[in-house]
Each structure stands twice: as C-alpha cells, then as structure tokens.
Short mmCIF file of C-alpha atoms and ligand atoms in Angstrom, two decimals:
data_model
loop_
_atom_site.label_atom_id
_atom_site.label_comp_id
_atom_site.label_asym_id
_atom_site.label_seq_id
_atom_site.Cartn_x
_atom_site.Cartn_y
_atom_site.Cartn_z
CA UNK A 1 -15.59 -15.08 5.36
CA UNK A 2 -16.76 -11.51 5.84
CA UNK A 3 -20.12 -10.25 4.60
CA UNK A 4 -19.15 -6.61 4.65
CA UNK A 5 -18.03 -5.66 1.16
CA UNK A 6 -15.66 -3.01 2.50
CA UNK A 7 -13.76 -5.64 4.52
CA UNK A 8 -12.98 -7.68 1.46
CA UNK A 9 -10.17 -6.58 -0.86
CA UNK A 10 -10.03 -6.43 -4.63
CA UNK A 11 -7.36 -8.69 -6.09
CA UNK A 12 -5.51 -7.53 -9.22
CA UNK A 13 -3.41 -10.28 -10.77
CA UNK A 14 -0.76 -10.17 -13.49
CA UNK A 15 2.42 -12.04 -14.37
CA UNK A 16 4.50 -9.01 -13.39
CA UNK A 17 4.24 -5.27 -13.00
CA UNK A 18 2.02 -4.68 -16.06
CA UNK A 19 -1.20 -4.88 -14.07
CA UNK A 20 -0.15 -1.73 -12.23
CA UNK A 21 -1.28 0.23 -15.31
CA UNK A 22 -4.82 -0.95 -14.52
CA UNK A 23 -4.41 -0.79 -10.74
CA UNK A 24 -3.59 2.94 -10.88
CA UNK A 25 -6.88 3.63 -12.73
CA UNK A 26 -8.84 1.33 -10.42
CA UNK A 27 -7.57 3.09 -7.31
CA UNK A 28 -8.68 6.46 -8.70
CA UNK A 29 -12.18 5.19 -9.51
CA UNK A 30 -12.50 2.98 -6.42
CA UNK A 31 -10.83 4.83 -3.54
CA UNK A 32 -12.91 3.10 -0.86
CA UNK A 33 -11.55 -0.42 -1.32
CA UNK A 34 -8.36 -2.22 -0.34
CA UNK A 35 -6.31 -3.76 -3.14
CA UNK A 36 -4.09 -6.81 -3.13
CA UNK A 37 -1.82 -6.70 -6.17
CA UNK A 38 -0.46 -10.15 -7.03
CA UNK A 39 2.40 -10.63 -9.46
CA UNK A 40 3.24 -14.14 -10.57
CA UNK A 41 6.86 -13.17 -11.01
CA UNK A 42 7.90 -16.80 -10.55
CA UNK A 43 6.01 -17.54 -13.79
CA UNK A 44 6.96 -14.37 -15.72
CA UNK A 45 6.83 -13.92 -18.68
CA UNK A 46 3.52 -15.60 -19.53
CA UNK A 47 3.88 -14.79 -23.23
CA UNK A 48 6.12 -17.80 -23.87
CA UNK A 49 4.15 -20.46 -21.94
CA UNK A 50 2.31 -23.36 -23.57
CA UNK A 51 -1.43 -23.05 -22.97
CA UNK A 52 -2.19 -26.14 -20.84
CA UNK A 53 0.56 -25.74 -18.22
CA UNK A 54 -0.24 -22.03 -17.93
CA UNK A 55 -3.96 -22.74 -17.48
CA UNK A 56 -3.22 -25.24 -14.70
CA UNK A 57 -0.77 -22.93 -13.01
CA UNK A 58 -3.12 -19.95 -12.85
CA UNK A 59 -6.22 -21.89 -11.71
CA UNK A 60 -4.06 -23.61 -9.05
CA UNK A 61 -2.71 -20.28 -7.81
CA UNK A 62 -6.23 -18.86 -7.43
CA UNK A 63 -7.24 -21.72 -5.12
CA UNK A 64 -4.76 -20.33 -2.64
CA UNK A 65 -5.41 -16.61 -3.28
CA UNK A 66 -9.17 -16.90 -2.79
CA UNK A 67 -8.82 -18.91 0.42
CA UNK A 68 -6.27 -16.45 1.79
CA UNK A 69 -7.73 -13.05 0.82
CA UNK A 70 -11.49 -13.69 0.42
CA UNK A 71 -11.73 -11.03 -2.33
CA UNK A 72 -14.95 -9.20 -3.23
CA UNK A 73 -13.94 -9.22 -6.89
CA UNK A 74 -10.87 -10.20 -8.90
CA UNK A 75 -9.41 -8.18 -11.76
CA UNK A 76 -7.08 -9.97 -14.15
CA UNK A 77 -5.16 -7.09 -15.74
CA UNK A 78 -3.29 -9.47 -18.00
CA UNK A 79 -4.34 -10.22 -21.59
CA UNK A 80 -2.17 -13.33 -21.83
CA UNK A 81 -3.91 -14.86 -18.81
CA UNK A 82 -7.44 -13.56 -19.48
CA UNK A 83 -7.61 -14.79 -23.07
CA UNK A 84 -6.70 -18.26 -21.80
CA UNK A 85 -8.22 -18.89 -18.37
CA UNK A 86 -11.06 -16.47 -17.76
CA UNK A 87 -13.74 -19.10 -18.42
CA UNK A 88 -11.88 -21.71 -16.35
CA UNK A 89 -11.57 -19.30 -13.42
CA UNK A 90 -15.24 -18.36 -13.60
CA UNK A 91 -16.32 -22.00 -13.54
CA UNK A 92 -13.82 -23.00 -10.83
CA UNK A 93 -14.78 -20.07 -8.52
CA UNK A 94 -18.40 -19.18 -9.36
CA UNK A 95 -18.96 -17.10 -6.21
CA UNK A 96 -16.36 -14.46 -7.11
CA UNK A 97 -16.85 -12.03 -10.02
CA UNK A 98 -13.86 -11.86 -12.38
CA UNK A 99 -13.07 -8.85 -14.58
CA UNK A 100 -10.80 -9.84 -17.44
CA UNK A 101 -8.60 -7.86 -19.79
CA UNK A 102 -8.82 -8.83 -23.44
CA UNK A 103 -7.51 -7.05 -26.56
CA UNK A 104 -9.54 -3.86 -27.21
CA UNK A 105 -10.40 -4.89 -30.77
CA UNK A 106 -14.04 -3.78 -30.64
CA UNK A 107 -13.33 -0.14 -29.64
CA UNK A 108 -10.45 -0.01 -32.14
CA UNK A 109 -12.73 -1.21 -34.96
CA UNK A 110 -15.33 1.39 -33.98
CA UNK A 111 -12.81 4.26 -33.92
CA UNK A 112 -10.50 3.60 -36.87
CA UNK A 113 -10.72 5.96 -39.83
CA UNK A 114 -8.34 4.11 -42.14
CA UNK A 115 -9.68 0.61 -41.34
CA UNK A 116 -6.14 -0.55 -40.57
CA UNK A 117 -5.63 -1.54 -36.94
CA UNK A 118 -2.87 -3.43 -35.16
CA UNK A 119 -2.97 -5.54 -32.02
CA UNK A 120 0.36 -5.44 -30.19
CA UNK A 121 0.53 -8.24 -27.62
CA UNK A 122 2.56 -11.14 -26.28
CA UNK A 123 3.08 -14.18 -28.54
CA UNK A 124 0.60 -16.04 -26.31
CA UNK A 125 -2.21 -13.50 -26.76
CA UNK A 126 -1.86 -13.26 -30.54
CA UNK A 127 -2.21 -17.01 -30.98
CA UNK A 128 -5.26 -17.42 -28.73
CA UNK A 129 -8.58 -18.56 -30.21
CA UNK A 130 -10.15 -15.84 -28.01
CA UNK A 131 -8.29 -13.10 -29.92
CA UNK A 132 -9.27 -14.57 -33.31
CA UNK A 133 -12.90 -14.72 -32.13
CA UNK A 134 -12.82 -11.03 -31.16
CA UNK A 135 -11.64 -10.16 -34.68
CA UNK A 136 -14.35 -12.37 -36.21
CA UNK A 137 -17.05 -10.84 -34.03
CA UNK A 138 -16.11 -7.16 -34.18
CA UNK A 139 -13.56 -6.33 -36.85
CA UNK A 140 -14.34 -8.21 -40.05
CA UNK A 141 -14.55 -4.89 -41.91
CA UNK A 142 -11.02 -3.93 -40.81
CA UNK A 143 -7.59 -5.10 -41.74
CA UNK A 144 -6.18 -6.37 -38.43
CA UNK A 145 -2.43 -6.95 -38.08
CA UNK A 146 -1.46 -9.12 -35.10
CA UNK A 147 2.03 -8.43 -33.75
CA UNK A 148 3.34 -10.79 -31.06
CA UNK A 149 6.38 -9.36 -29.32
CA UNK A 150 8.86 -11.67 -27.59
CA UNK A 151 10.64 -8.89 -25.75
CA UNK A 152 8.46 -5.88 -24.94
CA UNK A 153 7.09 -7.14 -21.60
CA UNK A 154 10.64 -7.64 -20.31
CA UNK A 155 11.65 -4.26 -21.73
CA UNK A 156 8.73 -2.58 -19.94
CA UNK A 157 9.77 -4.22 -16.66
CA UNK A 158 13.32 -2.91 -17.13
CA UNK A 159 12.16 0.57 -18.16
CA UNK A 160 9.84 1.05 -15.22
CA UNK A 161 12.68 0.05 -12.88
CA UNK A 162 14.81 2.82 -14.38
CA UNK A 163 17.07 0.71 -16.64
CA UNK A 164 18.27 2.07 -19.99
CA UNK A 165 16.36 0.98 -23.10
CA UNK A 166 17.89 0.89 -26.54
CA UNK A 167 15.69 2.86 -28.98
CA UNK A 168 16.66 0.62 -31.90
CA UNK A 169 15.60 -2.49 -29.97
CA UNK A 170 12.20 -0.98 -29.12
CA UNK A 171 11.69 0.22 -32.69
CA UNK A 172 12.40 -3.29 -34.00
CA UNK A 173 9.52 -4.59 -31.82
CA UNK A 174 6.95 -1.96 -32.85
CA UNK A 175 7.86 -1.47 -36.51
CA UNK A 176 5.69 -4.38 -37.76
CA UNK A 177 2.67 -2.55 -36.26
CA UNK A 178 2.82 0.08 -39.00
CA UNK A 179 1.11 -0.96 -42.21
CA UNK A 180 0.60 1.02 -45.43
CA UNK A 181 -1.94 -0.37 -47.87
CA UNK A 182 -3.83 1.16 -50.82
CA UNK A 183 -2.78 4.66 -49.78
CA UNK A 184 -3.96 4.12 -46.20
CA UNK A 185 -2.02 3.71 -42.97
CA UNK A 186 -2.53 2.06 -39.60
CA UNK A 187 -4.17 4.62 -37.33
CA UNK A 188 -4.76 2.59 -34.13
CA UNK A 189 -2.44 0.25 -32.25
CA UNK A 190 -4.16 -1.69 -29.47
CA UNK A 191 -1.91 -2.08 -26.44
CA UNK A 192 -3.00 -5.66 -25.71
CA UNK A 193 -0.50 -6.32 -22.95
CA UNK A 194 -0.81 -4.38 -19.71
CA UNK A 195 2.96 -3.87 -19.56
CA UNK A 196 3.00 -1.78 -22.72
CA UNK A 197 1.35 1.46 -21.52
CA UNK A 198 4.51 1.95 -19.42
CA UNK A 199 6.33 2.30 -22.77
CA UNK A 200 3.70 4.44 -24.50
CA UNK A 201 5.83 7.61 -24.46
CA UNK A 202 8.75 5.72 -25.98
CA UNK A 203 6.43 4.24 -28.63
CA UNK A 204 5.09 7.71 -29.48
CA UNK A 205 8.58 9.11 -29.86
CA UNK A 206 9.78 6.26 -32.10
CA UNK A 207 6.64 5.68 -34.19
CA UNK A 208 7.09 6.13 -37.97
CA UNK A 209 3.83 8.14 -37.94
CA UNK A 210 1.36 9.19 -35.22
CA UNK A 211 -1.26 6.60 -34.23
CA UNK A 212 -3.72 6.22 -31.38
CA UNK A 213 -2.14 3.81 -28.83
CA UNK A 214 -5.27 2.30 -27.31
CA UNK A 215 -4.93 1.51 -23.58
CA UNK A 216 -8.00 -0.19 -22.05
CA UNK A 217 -6.99 0.42 -18.40
CA UNK A 218 -9.70 2.93 -17.57
CA UNK A 219 -12.43 0.83 -19.20
CA UNK A 220 -11.37 -2.18 -17.11
CA UNK A 221 -11.42 -0.13 -13.93
CA UNK A 222 -14.93 1.12 -14.81
CA UNK A 223 -16.12 -2.43 -15.36
CA UNK A 224 -14.73 -3.42 -11.94
CA UNK A 225 -16.47 -0.44 -10.30
CA UNK A 226 -19.79 -1.44 -11.87
CA UNK A 227 -19.61 -4.87 -10.17
CA UNK A 228 -19.01 -3.63 -6.64
CA UNK A 229 -21.58 -3.41 -3.90
CA UNK A 230 -21.82 0.01 -2.23
CA UNK A 231 -19.36 0.36 0.61
CA UNK A 232 -21.41 0.36 3.81
CA UNK A 233 -18.84 2.18 5.95
CA UNK A 234 -18.58 5.42 3.96
CA UNK A 235 -14.91 5.42 4.98
CA UNK A 236 -11.90 5.21 2.73
CA UNK A 237 -9.20 2.68 3.70
CA UNK A 238 -6.21 4.12 5.50
CA UNK A 239 -3.16 4.90 3.40
CA UNK A 240 -0.82 1.93 3.42
CA UNK A 241 -3.53 -0.75 3.40
CA UNK A 242 -2.82 -1.92 -0.14
CA UNK A 243 -0.28 -4.68 -0.55
CA UNK A 244 1.75 -6.34 -3.31
CA UNK A 245 2.40 -10.07 -3.21
CA UNK A 246 5.00 -11.87 -5.35
CA UNK A 247 4.76 -15.59 -6.06
CA UNK A 248 8.57 -15.82 -5.90
CA UNK A 249 8.25 -14.66 -2.30
CA UNK A 250 11.37 -12.65 -2.90
CA UNK A 251 11.06 -9.47 -4.98
CA UNK A 252 14.37 -7.68 -5.46
CA UNK A 253 15.23 -4.24 -4.11
CA UNK A 254 14.20 -2.30 -7.23
CA UNK A 255 10.84 -4.11 -7.31
CA UNK A 256 10.18 -3.31 -3.64
CA UNK A 257 11.06 0.32 -4.29
CA UNK A 258 8.75 0.41 -7.31
CA UNK A 259 5.89 -1.02 -5.25
CA UNK A 260 6.54 1.53 -2.54
CA UNK A 261 6.29 4.26 -5.20
CA UNK A 262 2.82 2.90 -6.01
CA UNK A 263 1.91 2.95 -2.31
CA UNK A 264 1.92 -0.85 -2.06
CA UNK A 265 3.39 -2.56 0.96
CA UNK A 266 5.49 -5.65 0.13
CA UNK A 267 6.30 -6.55 3.75
N1 DGL B 301 0.99 -8.20 -18.76
C1 DGL B 301 0.69 -9.34 -19.49
C2 DGL B 301 -0.41 -9.12 -20.52
O1 DGL B 301 -1.21 -8.23 -20.40
C3 DGL B 301 1.69 -10.41 -19.82
C4 DGL B 301 3.15 -10.16 -19.96
C5 DGL B 301 3.92 -11.50 -19.93
O2 DGL B 301 3.97 -12.09 -18.86
O3 DGL B 301 4.43 -11.93 -20.98
O4 DGL B 301 -0.52 -9.84 -21.47
#
C-alpha cells in the first residue's frame, strides 16, 4: 500500500452511470487526484433489490475493490446503496473514509417557502429507515411526499446514451411529485437518485409548475474534498488516468463511448 496520498485514487461507486453526475463535480473540485469510477452494472438497477442480498453484494464487492485499488477515499454517489450499507461499509473497512449520498431532505426543509417538499428516488430509497429518519430529524415541520419511481433510473441510462424518451412516460413518473394543499404547492423536489440530474432539463420542461430540482452533487464533492490530505506532489494527474470499471466486465459500445466522453478509460 502506498503512503503518498496522490498515488492513491478516489473510488466513486454507483449501480450504473448515475454517479457520473457526482464524479463530474468532484473532478472540478479535486483536479489533482485520479478517479476510479465503478459501476455495478451487473447488479443494476438497485432500486428493486431486497435489502439483505443488496447489502451482502455491495460489502462483498468492496472487499475486492479496496484490495485492488487501495483508494484514499471512497465516494458512494448512489442513494439506494448509501441509505442501506454506509454503516456496514464503514465498520467493515474502518481505515478508508466513505462519503455517502443520502436524500437532501435537510437542505430542502431549510429552503422551502411553501413547506411542501418531495423526495424523488428509487423504490429502495423511499422505503429505507434511513430516509424516514432524515424526515424525522430535519423536516417534521414540512409536508414531505416520497415518490419511488420504478423506471426513471433506466430512463436516465437510456437518455444519456442518446435514446429517445417518451415525454408522456417521463411525466407519468414525476407527476406524483407535484402536490397542492391548502392553497400551497410543492416548491422543491429533491433528486434523491444520482441518475436523475441527467433528466433535469426534461423534468423542467414537463413540470406542471416550476420547482427547485435539488441536486446534491456539488455538496458531495465538497465533502469529499474536505476529507483529502494535501497532495504532496503539486502535480495534476495526466489526462487519461481516470478509469471506469464495470462489474459485468463487458460494457456495450454505447457505454464505452459515453465513458470516453467523460474522459474515462474502460480498457
Ligand atoms: N443511482 C442510484 C441512486 O442514487 C440508483 C439507481 C438504481 O440502481 O436503481 O439511488
């Protein structure tokens, strides 16, 4: 294992391409580190998994990742995974700092004017005890609508690969986010799945009324930056150092091209 922080990469882990919405912010804020982006595409989508098998799968995967890459820190830009296994990962691998991604309920509760906020997430994230605890701790004065979407993560994967999306199908997924009550309307929708910011422009165009679509990507990147040791070399990594790894071992052509567009080597 290397002692030099700059030699050790940052791992960013998601079930698919959603974590790229956080990776792009992290690379801007942390230009002097190498990134290993890991997509558990063999397990995608996580939203439909039962909790115990998913917990075992992710902790098992990290045994291998940590031995192979010796990361300085690990970012989990995935709400569905973080709300389930963050504590397990921290106790299984106490020497590596983990930065999780959990629904941005606290900032939404602080910013709302109407008091009506919605959390748009995978079915897994909306049913987690972790999500309920966040509401109990930070948003008891708000009306919080939880919307678990079966299809949006897959739609985001298709959209970012250039496939056509049916407006009516997207609208059907986001419509339950919009609540009118006692003359007030939802004014904030928390994007509590890292895939969804890729669809934010589509959401804005189809929304029944304008809302703030809250994307926590930058805040997560800032948290990761705060945990890093200063880079002793003063040198930025050479272009092309960052890689993307797929648990299927076999990403298709459009996925490879997408990764290339993000400057990630899949070779
Ligand atoms: N990107 C993920 C999240 O933030 C999960 C999408 C999925 O695998 O269902 O929750």
